[in-house]
GROMACS .gro file of C-alpha atoms in nm:
model
  430
    1MET     CA    1 -25.754  -1.724  12.505
    2ALA     CA    2 -25.377  -1.754  12.478
    3GLU     CA    3 -25.161  -1.475  12.630
    4GLY     CA    4 -24.873  -1.330  12.445
    5PRO     CA    5 -24.501  -1.336  12.531
    6ALA     CA    6 -24.512  -0.991  12.692
    7ALA     CA    7 -24.776  -1.094  12.945
    8ALA     CA    8 -24.581  -1.408  13.044
    9SER     CA    9 -24.265  -1.207  13.105
   10ALA     CA   10 -24.450  -0.957  13.324
   11ARG     CA   11 -24.599  -1.236  13.535
   12LYS     CA   12 -24.251  -1.388  13.596
   13SER     CA   13 -24.112  -1.051  13.702
   14ARG     CA   14 -24.388  -1.007  13.959
   15ARG     CA   15 -24.314  -1.350  14.104
   16ARG     CA   16 -23.938  -1.270  14.146
   17GLY     CA   17 -24.008  -0.935  14.309
   18GLY     CA   18 -24.245  -1.088  14.564
   19GLY     CA   19 -23.982  -1.346  14.668
   20ALA     CA   20 -23.721  -1.073  14.740
   21TRP     CA   21 -23.958  -0.892  14.970
   22VAL     CA   22 -24.024  -1.209  15.161
   23LEU     CA   23 -23.651  -1.272  15.214
   24ALA     CA   24 -23.598  -0.914  15.331
   25ALA     CA   25 -23.880  -0.944  15.584
   26ILE     CA   26 -23.737  -1.267  15.724
   27GLY     CA   27 -23.391  -1.109  15.762
   28ALA     CA   28 -23.536  -0.810  15.944
   29VAL     CA   29 -23.725  -1.036  16.187
   30LEU     CA   30 -23.408  -1.238  16.261
   31ALA     CA   31 -23.200  -0.922  16.319
   32ALA     CA   32 -23.460  -0.779  16.555
   33GLY     CA   33 -23.478  -1.107  16.743
   34GLY     CA   34 -23.097  -1.123  16.778
   35TRP     CA   35 -23.078  -0.767  16.909
   36LEU     CA   36 -23.352  -0.839  17.164
   37TRP     CA   37 -23.165  -1.153  17.277
   38LEU     CA   38 -22.832  -0.967  17.316
   39SER     CA   39 -23.001  -0.685  17.508
   40ALA     CA   40 -23.163  -0.933  17.744
   41ASN     CA   41 -22.844  -1.134  17.814
   42PHE     CA   42 -22.558  -0.877  17.797
   43GLU     CA   43 -22.503  -0.540  17.965
   44ARG     CA   44 -22.289  -0.261  17.820
   45GLN     CA   45 -22.034  -0.123  18.069
   46LEU     CA   46 -21.734   0.116  18.064
   47ARG     CA   47 -21.420  -0.011  18.234
   48GLU     CA   48 -21.077   0.147  18.287
   49VAL     CA   49 -20.783  -0.071  18.187
   50SER     CA   50 -20.442   0.016  18.331
   51VAL     CA   51 -20.174   0.027  18.063
   52GLY     CA   52 -19.894   0.130  18.300
   53ALA     CA   53 -19.699   0.452  18.309
   54SER     CA   54 -19.631   0.643  17.993
   55PRO     CA   55 -19.279   0.641  17.846
   56GLU     CA   56 -19.234   0.997  17.970
   57ALA     CA   57 -19.333   0.902  18.324
   58ARG     CA   58 -19.102   0.600  18.323
   59ALA     CA   59 -18.810   0.817  18.215
   60ASN     CA   60 -18.887   1.099  18.463
   61PRO     CA   61 -18.975   1.006  18.823
   62PHE     CA   62 -19.053   1.373  18.898
   63LEU     CA   63 -19.302   1.423  18.614
   64ALA     CA   64 -19.607   1.436  18.843
   65ALA     CA   65 -19.430   1.671  19.084
   66GLU     CA   66 -19.332   1.899  18.797
   67ARG     CA   67 -19.689   1.921  18.669
   68PHE     CA   68 -19.828   1.978  19.018
   69LEU     CA   69 -19.592   2.269  19.077
   70ALA     CA   70 -19.678   2.414  18.737
   71ASP     CA   71 -20.051   2.391  18.818
   72SER     CA   72 -19.978   2.562  19.151
   73GLY     CA   73 -19.820   2.861  18.975
   74ILE     CA   74 -19.458   2.762  19.052
   75GLU     CA   75 -19.231   2.734  18.752
   76ALA     CA   76 -19.068   2.392  18.753
   77ARG     CA   77 -18.851   2.192  18.516
   78SER     CA   78 -18.725   1.834  18.524
   79THR     CA   79 -18.381   1.763  18.384
   80THR     CA   80 -18.094   1.515  18.390
   81ALA     CA   81 -17.824   1.770  18.309
   82PRO     CA   82 -17.537   1.747  18.562
   83GLU     CA   83 -17.425   2.095  18.452
   84LEU     CA   84 -17.651   2.243  18.720
   85LEU     CA   85 -17.416   2.096  18.981
   86ARG     CA   86 -17.115   2.252  18.809
   87ASP     CA   87 -17.282   2.588  18.739
   88PRO     CA   88 -17.576   2.623  18.981
   89PRO     CA   89 -17.880   2.834  18.886
   90PRO     CA   90 -17.948   3.177  19.041
   91PRO     CA   91 -17.970   3.170  19.424
   92ALA     CA   92 -18.342   3.251  19.399
   93ASP     CA   93 -18.407   2.904  19.251
   94MET     CA   94 -18.442   2.570  19.426
   95LEU     CA   95 -18.268   2.242  19.341
   96VAL     CA   96 -18.427   1.903  19.408
   97VAL     CA   97 -18.167   1.632  19.346
   98ASP     CA   98 -18.250   1.262  19.333
   99GLY     CA   99 -17.917   1.130  19.460
  100LEU     CA  100 -17.607   1.349  19.460
  101PRO     CA  101 -17.303   1.191  19.287
  102PRO     CA  102 -16.943   1.238  19.410
  103LEU     CA  103 -16.812   1.586  19.332
  104ASN     CA  104 -16.460   1.724  19.302
  105ALA     CA  105 -16.334   2.000  19.530
  106ALA     CA  106 -16.416   2.282  19.286
  107ARG     CA  107 -16.777   2.172  19.242
  108ARG     CA  108 -16.828   2.120  19.614
  109GLU     CA  109 -16.698   2.469  19.685
  110ARG     CA  110 -16.912   2.624  19.411
  111LEU     CA  111 -17.224   2.447  19.538
  112ARG     CA  112 -17.156   2.558  19.895
  113ASP     CA  113 -17.109   2.917  19.780
  114TRP     CA  114 -17.441   2.897  19.594
  115LEU     CA  115 -17.615   2.782  19.911
  116ALA     CA  116 -17.449   3.056  20.116
  117ALA     CA  117 -17.573   3.314  19.864
  118GLY     CA  118 -17.934   3.216  19.932
  119GLY     CA  119 -17.989   2.899  19.732
  120ARG     CA  120 -18.213   2.619  19.853
  121MET     CA  121 -18.155   2.250  19.785
  122LEU     CA  122 -18.340   1.932  19.877
  123VAL     CA  123 -18.118   1.629  19.817
  124GLU     CA  124 -18.139   1.259  19.883
  125ALA     CA  125 -17.853   1.095  20.072
  126VAL     CA  126 -17.734   0.792  19.873
  127HIS     CA  127 -17.390   0.706  20.016
  128LEU     CA  128 -17.438   0.448  20.288
  129ASP     CA  129 -17.240   0.487  20.610
  130THR     CA  130 -17.085   0.150  20.697
  131GLY     CA  131 -16.892   0.275  21.000
  132ASP     CA  132 -16.567   0.112  20.879
  133ALA     CA  133 -16.393   0.430  20.760
  134ALA     CA  134 -16.422   0.806  20.765
  135PRO     CA  135 -16.660   0.966  20.512
  136ARG     CA  136 -16.501   1.027  20.174
  137PRO     CA  137 -16.436   1.395  20.102
  138GLU     CA  138 -16.587   1.384  19.751
  139HIS     CA  139 -16.929   1.327  19.906
  140PHE     CA  140 -17.080   1.673  19.940
  141LEU     CA  141 -17.306   1.585  20.233
  142ALA     CA  142 -17.011   1.450  20.435
  143GLY     CA  143 -16.894   1.807  20.489
  144PHE     CA  144 -17.216   1.881  20.678
  145GLY     CA  145 -17.216   1.560  20.879
  146ALA     CA  146 -17.524   1.402  20.719
  147GLN     CA  147 -17.492   1.025  20.688
  148LEU     CA  148 -17.728   0.764  20.544
  149ARG     CA  149 -17.781   0.447  20.742
  150ARG     CA  150 -17.982   0.131  20.690
  151ASP     CA  151 -18.207  -0.047  20.935
  152ALA     CA  152 -18.179  -0.415  20.854
  153GLN     CA  153 -18.453  -0.493  21.111
  154ALA     CA  154 -18.711  -0.267  20.949
  155GLY     CA  155 -19.052  -0.427  20.911
  156GLY     CA  156 -19.239  -0.492  20.593
  157ASP     CA  157 -19.440  -0.170  20.606
  158ASP     CA  158 -19.461   0.030  20.287
  159GLU     CA  159 -19.378   0.354  20.467
  160VAL     CA  160 -19.340   0.517  20.806
  161LEU     CA  161 -19.523   0.843  20.868
  162ALA     CA  162 -19.359   1.159  20.992
  163SER     CA  163 -19.521   1.485  21.103
  164VAL     CA  164 -19.368   1.799  20.951
  165ARG     CA  165 -19.441   2.145  21.089
  166LEU     CA  166 -19.378   2.450  20.871
  167PRO     CA  167 -19.433   2.817  20.955
  168ASP     CA  168 -19.654   2.860  20.647
  169SER     CA  169 -19.883   2.569  20.738
  170PRO     CA  170 -20.125   2.592  21.031
  171GLN     CA  171 -20.156   2.216  21.042
  172PRO     CA  172 -19.872   1.963  21.058
  173LEU     CA  173 -19.809   1.784  20.732
  174THR     CA  174 -19.788   1.407  20.702
  175VAL     CA  175 -19.509   1.256  20.495
  176GLY     CA  176 -19.436   0.887  20.438
  177PHE     CA  177 -19.071   0.779  20.423
  178ALA     CA  178 -18.919   0.441  20.339
  179PRO     CA  179 -18.878   0.250  20.668
  180GLU     CA  180 -18.543   0.094  20.578
  181TRP     CA  181 -18.341   0.416  20.546
  182TYR     CA  182 -18.270   0.686  20.801
  183LEU     CA  183 -18.019   0.965  20.864
  184ALA     CA  184 -17.759   1.050  21.127
  185ASP     CA  185 -17.618   1.394  21.205
  186ARG     CA  186 -17.252   1.309  21.271
  187LEU     CA  187 -17.140   1.664  21.352
  188GLY     CA  188 -17.458   1.777  21.525
  189ALA     CA  189 -17.483   2.080  21.299
  190ALA     CA  190 -17.842   2.030  21.182
  191ALA     CA  191 -18.077   2.320  21.260
  192GLY     CA  192 -18.383   2.095  21.248
  193GLU     CA  193 -18.491   1.740  21.183
  194VAL     CA  194 -18.802   1.539  21.103
  195SER     CA  195 -18.823   1.193  21.254
  196ALA     CA  196 -19.037   0.891  21.184
  197ASP     CA  197 -19.043   0.579  21.395
  198GLY     CA  198 -18.788   0.739  21.628
  199ARG     CA  199 -18.522   0.799  21.363
  200PRO     CA  200 -18.434   1.110  21.160
  201ARG     CA  201 -18.564   1.111  20.803
  202LEU     CA  202 -18.506   1.479  20.714
  203LEU     CA  203 -18.225   1.708  20.830
  204GLU     CA  204 -18.217   2.087  20.780
  205TYR     CA  205 -17.885   2.276  20.759
  206ARG     CA  206 -17.840   2.651  20.747
  207VAL     CA  207 -17.565   2.753  20.504
  208GLY     CA  208 -17.525   3.129  20.506
  209ALA     CA  209 -17.844   3.273  20.363
  210GLY     CA  210 -17.948   2.941  20.211
  211THR     CA  211 -18.094   2.613  20.329
  212LEU     CA  212 -17.998   2.252  20.266
  213TYR     CA  213 -18.259   1.980  20.320
  214VAL     CA  214 -18.124   1.623  20.334
  215VAL     CA  215 -18.380   1.341  20.313
  216SER     CA  216 -18.333   0.968  20.357
  217ASP     CA  217 -18.522   0.895  20.034
  218THR     CA  218 -18.717   1.075  19.762
  219LEU     CA  219 -18.976   0.806  19.699
  220TRP     CA  220 -19.240   1.035  19.844
  221LEU     CA  221 -19.168   1.279  19.558
  222GLY     CA  222 -19.193   1.014  19.287
  223ASN     CA  223 -19.481   0.969  19.046
  224ALA     CA  224 -19.627   0.679  19.244
  225ARG     CA  225 -19.642   0.857  19.584
  226ILE     CA  226 -19.661   1.230  19.517
  227GLY     CA  227 -20.040   1.209  19.556
  228ARG     CA  228 -20.025   1.042  19.899
  229HIS     CA  229 -20.071   1.225  20.228
  230ASP     CA  230 -19.928   1.578  20.211
  231HIS     CA  231 -19.630   1.504  19.987
  232ALA     CA  232 -19.722   1.747  19.709
  233LEU     CA  233 -19.819   2.018  19.957
  234LEU     CA  234 -19.488   1.992  20.142
  235LEU     CA  235 -19.293   2.032  19.818
  236ALA     CA  236 -19.507   2.330  19.718
  237LEU     CA  237 -19.457   2.502  20.054
  238LEU     CA  238 -19.080   2.450  20.045
  239ALA     CA  239 -19.066   2.604  19.697
  240ALA     CA  240 -19.330   2.873  19.746
  241ASP     CA  241 -19.086   3.167  19.755
  242ARG     CA  242 -18.858   3.036  19.479
  243GLU     CA  243 -18.855   3.171  19.126
  244ARG     CA  244 -18.799   2.830  18.968
  245VAL     CA  245 -18.763   2.471  19.087
  246TRP     CA  246 -18.515   2.241  18.914
  247LEU     CA  247 -18.593   1.870  18.955
  248LEU     CA  248 -18.272   1.675  18.884
  249HIS     CA  249 -18.288   1.299  18.838
  250ALA     CA  250 -18.045   1.040  18.701
  251VAL     CA  251 -17.754   1.280  18.743
  252SER     CA  252 -17.500   1.000  18.787
  253VAL     CA  253 -17.307   0.947  18.464
  254PRO     CA  254 -17.360   0.589  18.339
  255SER     CA  255 -17.080   0.381  18.198
  256LEU     CA  256 -16.986   0.392  17.831
  257ALA     CA  257 -17.124   0.042  17.778
  258MET     CA  258 -17.458   0.145  17.926
  259LEU     CA  259 -17.471   0.457  17.708
  260LEU     CA  260 -17.399   0.253  17.396
  261TRP     CA  261 -17.659  -0.005  17.492
  262ARG     CA  262 -17.922   0.263  17.546
  263ALA     CA  263 -17.837   0.439  17.220
  264ALA     CA  264 -17.795   0.140  16.988
  265PRO     CA  265 -17.881  -0.200  17.137
  266ALA     CA  266 -17.908  -0.365  16.793
  267ALA     CA  267 -17.561  -0.243  16.698
  268MET     CA  268 -17.418  -0.371  17.026
  269VAL     CA  269 -17.568  -0.717  16.971
  270SER     CA  270 -17.436  -0.722  16.614
  271ALA     CA  271 -17.088  -0.619  16.729
  272LEU     CA  272 -17.090  -0.894  16.993
  273LEU     CA  273 -17.191  -1.156  16.739
  274LEU     CA  274 -16.925  -1.031  16.499
  275LEU     CA  275 -16.660  -1.053  16.772
  276MET     CA  276 -16.764  -1.410  16.854
  277LEU     CA  277 -16.747  -1.502  16.485
  278LEU     CA  278 -16.401  -1.344  16.457
  279LEU     CA  279 -16.272  -1.536  16.759
  280TRP     CA  280 -16.410  -1.859  16.615
  281HIS     CA  281 -16.241  -1.787  16.283
  282LEU     CA  282 -15.907  -1.711  16.447
  283GLY     CA  283 -15.926  -2.037  16.639
  284ARG     CA  284 -15.951  -2.247  16.325
  285ARG     CA  285 -15.645  -2.444  16.212
  286LEU     CA  286 -15.474  -2.337  15.891
  287GLY     CA  287 -15.316  -2.611  15.682
  288PRO     CA  288 -15.228  -2.968  15.782
  289LEU     CA  289 -15.108  -3.068  16.126
  290LEU     CA  290 -14.735  -3.050  16.186
  291PRO     CA  291 -14.566  -3.388  16.222
  292ALA     CA  292 -14.456  -3.498  16.565
  293PRO     CA  293 -14.094  -3.404  16.639
  294ASP     CA  294 -13.835  -3.678  16.594
  295ALA     CA  295 -13.739  -3.827  16.929
  296ALA     CA  296 -13.400  -3.948  16.802
  297ARG     CA  297 -13.092  -3.799  16.963
  298ARG     CA  298 -12.944  -3.510  16.767
  299ASP     CA  299 -12.583  -3.438  16.690
  300LEU     CA  300 -12.400  -3.261  16.973
  301LEU     CA  301 -12.250  -3.013  16.727
  302GLU     CA  302 -12.600  -2.906  16.622
  303HIS     CA  303 -12.686  -2.844  16.986
  304LEU     CA  304 -12.373  -2.639  17.038
  305GLN     CA  305 -12.445  -2.443  16.719
  306ALA     CA  306 -12.802  -2.370  16.835
  307ALA     CA  307 -12.680  -2.265  17.180
  308GLY     CA  308 -12.426  -2.031  17.026
  309ASP     CA  309 -12.686  -1.879  16.793
  310PHE     CA  310 -12.917  -1.817  17.087
  311VAL     CA  311 -12.644  -1.647  17.292
  312TRP     CA  312 -12.553  -1.430  16.994
  313ARG     CA  313 -12.918  -1.326  16.936
  314GLN     CA  314 -12.943  -1.224  17.300
  315GLY     CA  315 -12.659  -0.974  17.250
  316ARG     CA  316 -12.412  -1.165  17.466
  317GLY     CA  317 -12.159  -1.261  17.201
  318GLY     CA  318 -11.872  -1.197  17.441
  319LEU     CA  319 -11.963  -1.514  17.631
  320LEU     CA  320 -11.874  -1.721  17.325
  321VAL     CA  321 -11.504  -1.627  17.349
  322ALA     CA  322 -11.473  -1.536  17.717
  323GLN     CA  323 -11.373  -1.887  17.828
  324THR     CA  324 -11.121  -1.920  17.544
  325ARG     CA  325 -10.970  -1.581  17.633
  326ARG     CA  326 -10.929  -1.673  17.999
  327ARG     CA  327 -10.778  -2.015  17.928
  328LEU     CA  328 -10.540  -1.881  17.665
  329GLU     CA  329 -10.427  -1.595  17.886
  330ARG     CA  330 -10.362  -1.835  18.179
  331GLN     CA  331 -10.148  -2.054  17.956
  332TRP     CA  332  -9.943  -1.758  17.833
  333LEU     CA  333  -9.893  -1.634  18.190
  334ARG     CA  334  -9.796  -1.979  18.313
  335ARG     CA  335  -9.535  -2.022  18.042
  336HIS     CA  336  -9.412  -1.660  18.059
  337PRO     CA  337  -9.432  -1.538  18.419
  338ALA     CA  338  -9.274  -1.205  18.322
  339LEU     CA  339  -9.609  -1.105  18.168
  340ARG     CA  340  -9.789  -1.114  18.503
  341GLY     CA  341  -9.679  -0.773  18.624
  342LEU     CA  342  -9.765  -0.591  18.301
  343ASP     CA  343 -10.086  -0.413  18.214
  344THR     CA  344 -10.303  -0.539  17.930
  345THR     CA  345 -10.156  -0.300  17.673
  346GLU     CA  346  -9.794  -0.390  17.745
  347ARG     CA  347  -9.884  -0.758  17.776
  348ALA     CA  348 -10.050  -0.750  17.433
  349ARG     CA  349  -9.742  -0.579  17.287
  350ARG     CA  350  -9.505  -0.847  17.426
  351ILE     CA  351  -9.728  -1.133  17.299
  352ALA     CA  352  -9.758  -0.967  16.959
  353ALA     CA  353  -9.381  -0.943  16.932
  354GLN     CA  354  -9.353  -1.320  16.979
  355THR     CA  355  -9.638  -1.422  16.749
  356GLY     CA  356  -9.594  -1.194  16.451
  357LEU     CA  357  -9.928  -1.025  16.511
  358SER     CA  358  -9.987  -0.655  16.562
  359PRO     CA  359 -10.041  -0.529  16.920
  360ASP     CA  360 -10.384  -0.397  16.825
  361GLU     CA  361 -10.493  -0.739  16.703
  362VAL     CA  362 -10.376  -0.909  17.022
  363GLN     CA  363 -10.533  -0.637  17.239
  364ALA     CA  364 -10.868  -0.671  17.060
  365ALA     CA  365 -10.858  -1.052  17.068
  366LEU     CA  366 -10.777  -1.087  17.437
  367TYR     CA  367 -10.933  -0.779  17.598
  368GLY     CA  368 -11.147  -0.587  17.348
  369PRO     CA  369 -11.523  -0.605  17.284
  370VAL     CA  370 -11.655  -0.855  17.034
  371GLY     CA  371 -11.879  -0.615  16.841
  372ASP     CA  372 -12.071  -0.744  16.542
  373ALA     CA  373 -12.049  -1.078  16.362
  374ALA     CA  374 -11.746  -0.967  16.160
  375GLY     CA  375 -11.569  -0.870  16.482
  376LEU     CA  376 -11.644  -1.214  16.628
  377VAL     CA  377 -11.482  -1.375  16.325
  378ARG     CA  378 -11.170  -1.156  16.355
  379VAL     CA  379 -11.136  -1.221  16.728
  380THR     CA  380 -11.176  -1.595  16.676
  381ALA     CA  381 -10.911  -1.599  16.402
  382VAL     CA  382 -10.658  -1.412  16.617
  383LEU     CA  383 -10.727  -1.641  16.915
  384GLN     CA  384 -10.668  -1.940  16.689
  385ARG     CA  385 -10.330  -1.801  16.581
  386LEU     CA  386 -10.239  -1.738  16.946
  387VAL     CA  387 -10.324  -2.098  17.028
  388GLN     CA  388 -10.113  -2.224  16.738
  389ALA     CA  389  -9.823  -1.999  16.840
  390ARG     CA  390  -9.838  -2.140  17.192
  391ALA     CA  391  -9.882  -2.507  17.095
  392PRO     CA  392  -9.518  -2.607  17.008
  393ASP     CA  393  -9.401  -2.486  17.347
  394ALA     CA  394  -9.619  -2.744  17.521
  395GLY     CA  395  -9.368  -3.025  17.463
  396ALA     CA  396  -9.049  -2.824  17.489
  397GLY     CA  397  -9.016  -2.869  17.864
  398ARG     CA  398  -9.005  -2.614  18.135
  399GLY     CA  399  -8.642  -2.520  18.069
  400HIS     CA  400  -8.746  -2.256  17.820
  401GLN     CA  401  -9.011  -2.092  18.036
  402GLY     CA  402  -8.944  -1.726  18.103
  403ARG     CA  403  -8.670  -1.690  17.843
  404SER     CA  404  -8.853  -1.584  17.532
  405VAL     CA  405  -8.948  -1.247  17.679
  406GLU     CA  406  -8.587  -1.182  17.776
  407ALA     CA  407  -8.478  -1.279  17.425
  408ASP     CA  408  -8.726  -1.033  17.283
  409THR     CA  409  -8.580  -0.761  17.501
  410ASP     CA  410  -8.224  -0.847  17.388
  411LYS     CA  411  -8.338  -0.850  17.028
  412LYS     CA  412  -8.463  -0.494  17.056
  413ARG     CA  413  -8.136  -0.377  17.209
  414ALA     CA  414  -7.927  -0.544  16.938
  415PRO     CA  415  -8.141  -0.599  16.629
  416ASP     CA  416  -7.837  -0.674  16.405
  417THR     CA  417  -7.711  -0.954  16.631
  418ALA     CA  418  -7.858  -1.298  16.578
  419PRO     CA  419  -7.990  -1.445  16.902
  420GLU     CA  420  -7.863  -1.770  17.035
  421PRO     CA  421  -8.081  -2.077  16.961
  422GLN     CA  422  -8.191  -2.122  17.321
  423HIS     CA  423  -8.326  -1.766  17.326
  424GLN     CA  424  -8.526  -1.775  17.004
  425PRO     CA  425  -8.889  -1.644  17.025
  426ILE     CA  426  -9.168  -1.895  17.045
  427ALA     CA  427  -9.300  -1.797  16.702
  428SER     CA  428  -8.966  -1.893  16.533
  429ARG     CA  429  -8.932  -2.240  16.689
  430ARG     CA  430  -9.189  -2.433  16.487
   0.00000   0.00000   0.00000
């Protein structure tokens, strides 16, 4: 009996559905087998992976100390503000300073007054005593005699242990200091000290009603070591009666370059690259190369012209006519000895009378300043006329020397009388 189309379609659907169930069962068996194999060969464990200090801890070495004091009921605050050294907090507070920078006289006096009023400060000595010179006055601790020294022979130990006894602690406290650094009390004014390995590591000074603690290092207060020994307990006992503890770190003012690098390193790199590019651009040659200078000998007149231009640009134009003035004056004096005993004004007047020039022109040409370029031209022209007026007398012989001045004097006494030929002025015998 033949089945219809509907029955055939139903049979095919049943076959497809049975195959899907088979595939699902096989997948479940494989998954269960894989889980059993992983469970038998691997063990699940929890492990701690160190990722280093947090950004806040890297920026603040006193972060752990601050949180410990806060958990102990002591108000504490970490800061980098150097204003606390200029305007200290109330005397009931405590300052913990990680390296005290140089201070001016006003700040040193204000800080000392704060200590005398009852303040308490624990500070690290950072200025090394080399023994070559006296302590610098801007170092605050130098006024108390505390000096930092270095032991170059210190071993490779991580720390040296010191025993600290406090009135509030029935048991001595153990503190680990850096073995390389130690202190010296130069003035012997310390009221107490804590030593490790035979050398002072902590000095106590009484300043009025306050106390100053100087330590060789503050590593024991840092995040890495505050949990060792009795470091945290010592800090808490020192600050137990204080209203607030200020933990100052990085109080030294960095350079401007360091501040710019910290604030905008990308901008600094860009500016450096831009500067290098600018220097390279300025070093490039513009235009063609200049030809090599001609090695041929130049005209002597060009050299003299260049030398004269240089002297004039240097403001020493008087040198250009000084030699001519001296030579011309010597010639006039040699030919007319009567001019030797006269002053420059009278001498210029006598020469002017014989040359047809005005006395002012002769005075300016022989003895006056040169002035500007126009003055140099005027002086040169007058000197040229004086040379021309003197030239004919060069071949006239020495018989006429000394007579022209006398003739000029006679001419003034008798202007209407014509002078004799042998007494004519030099200017008229041309």
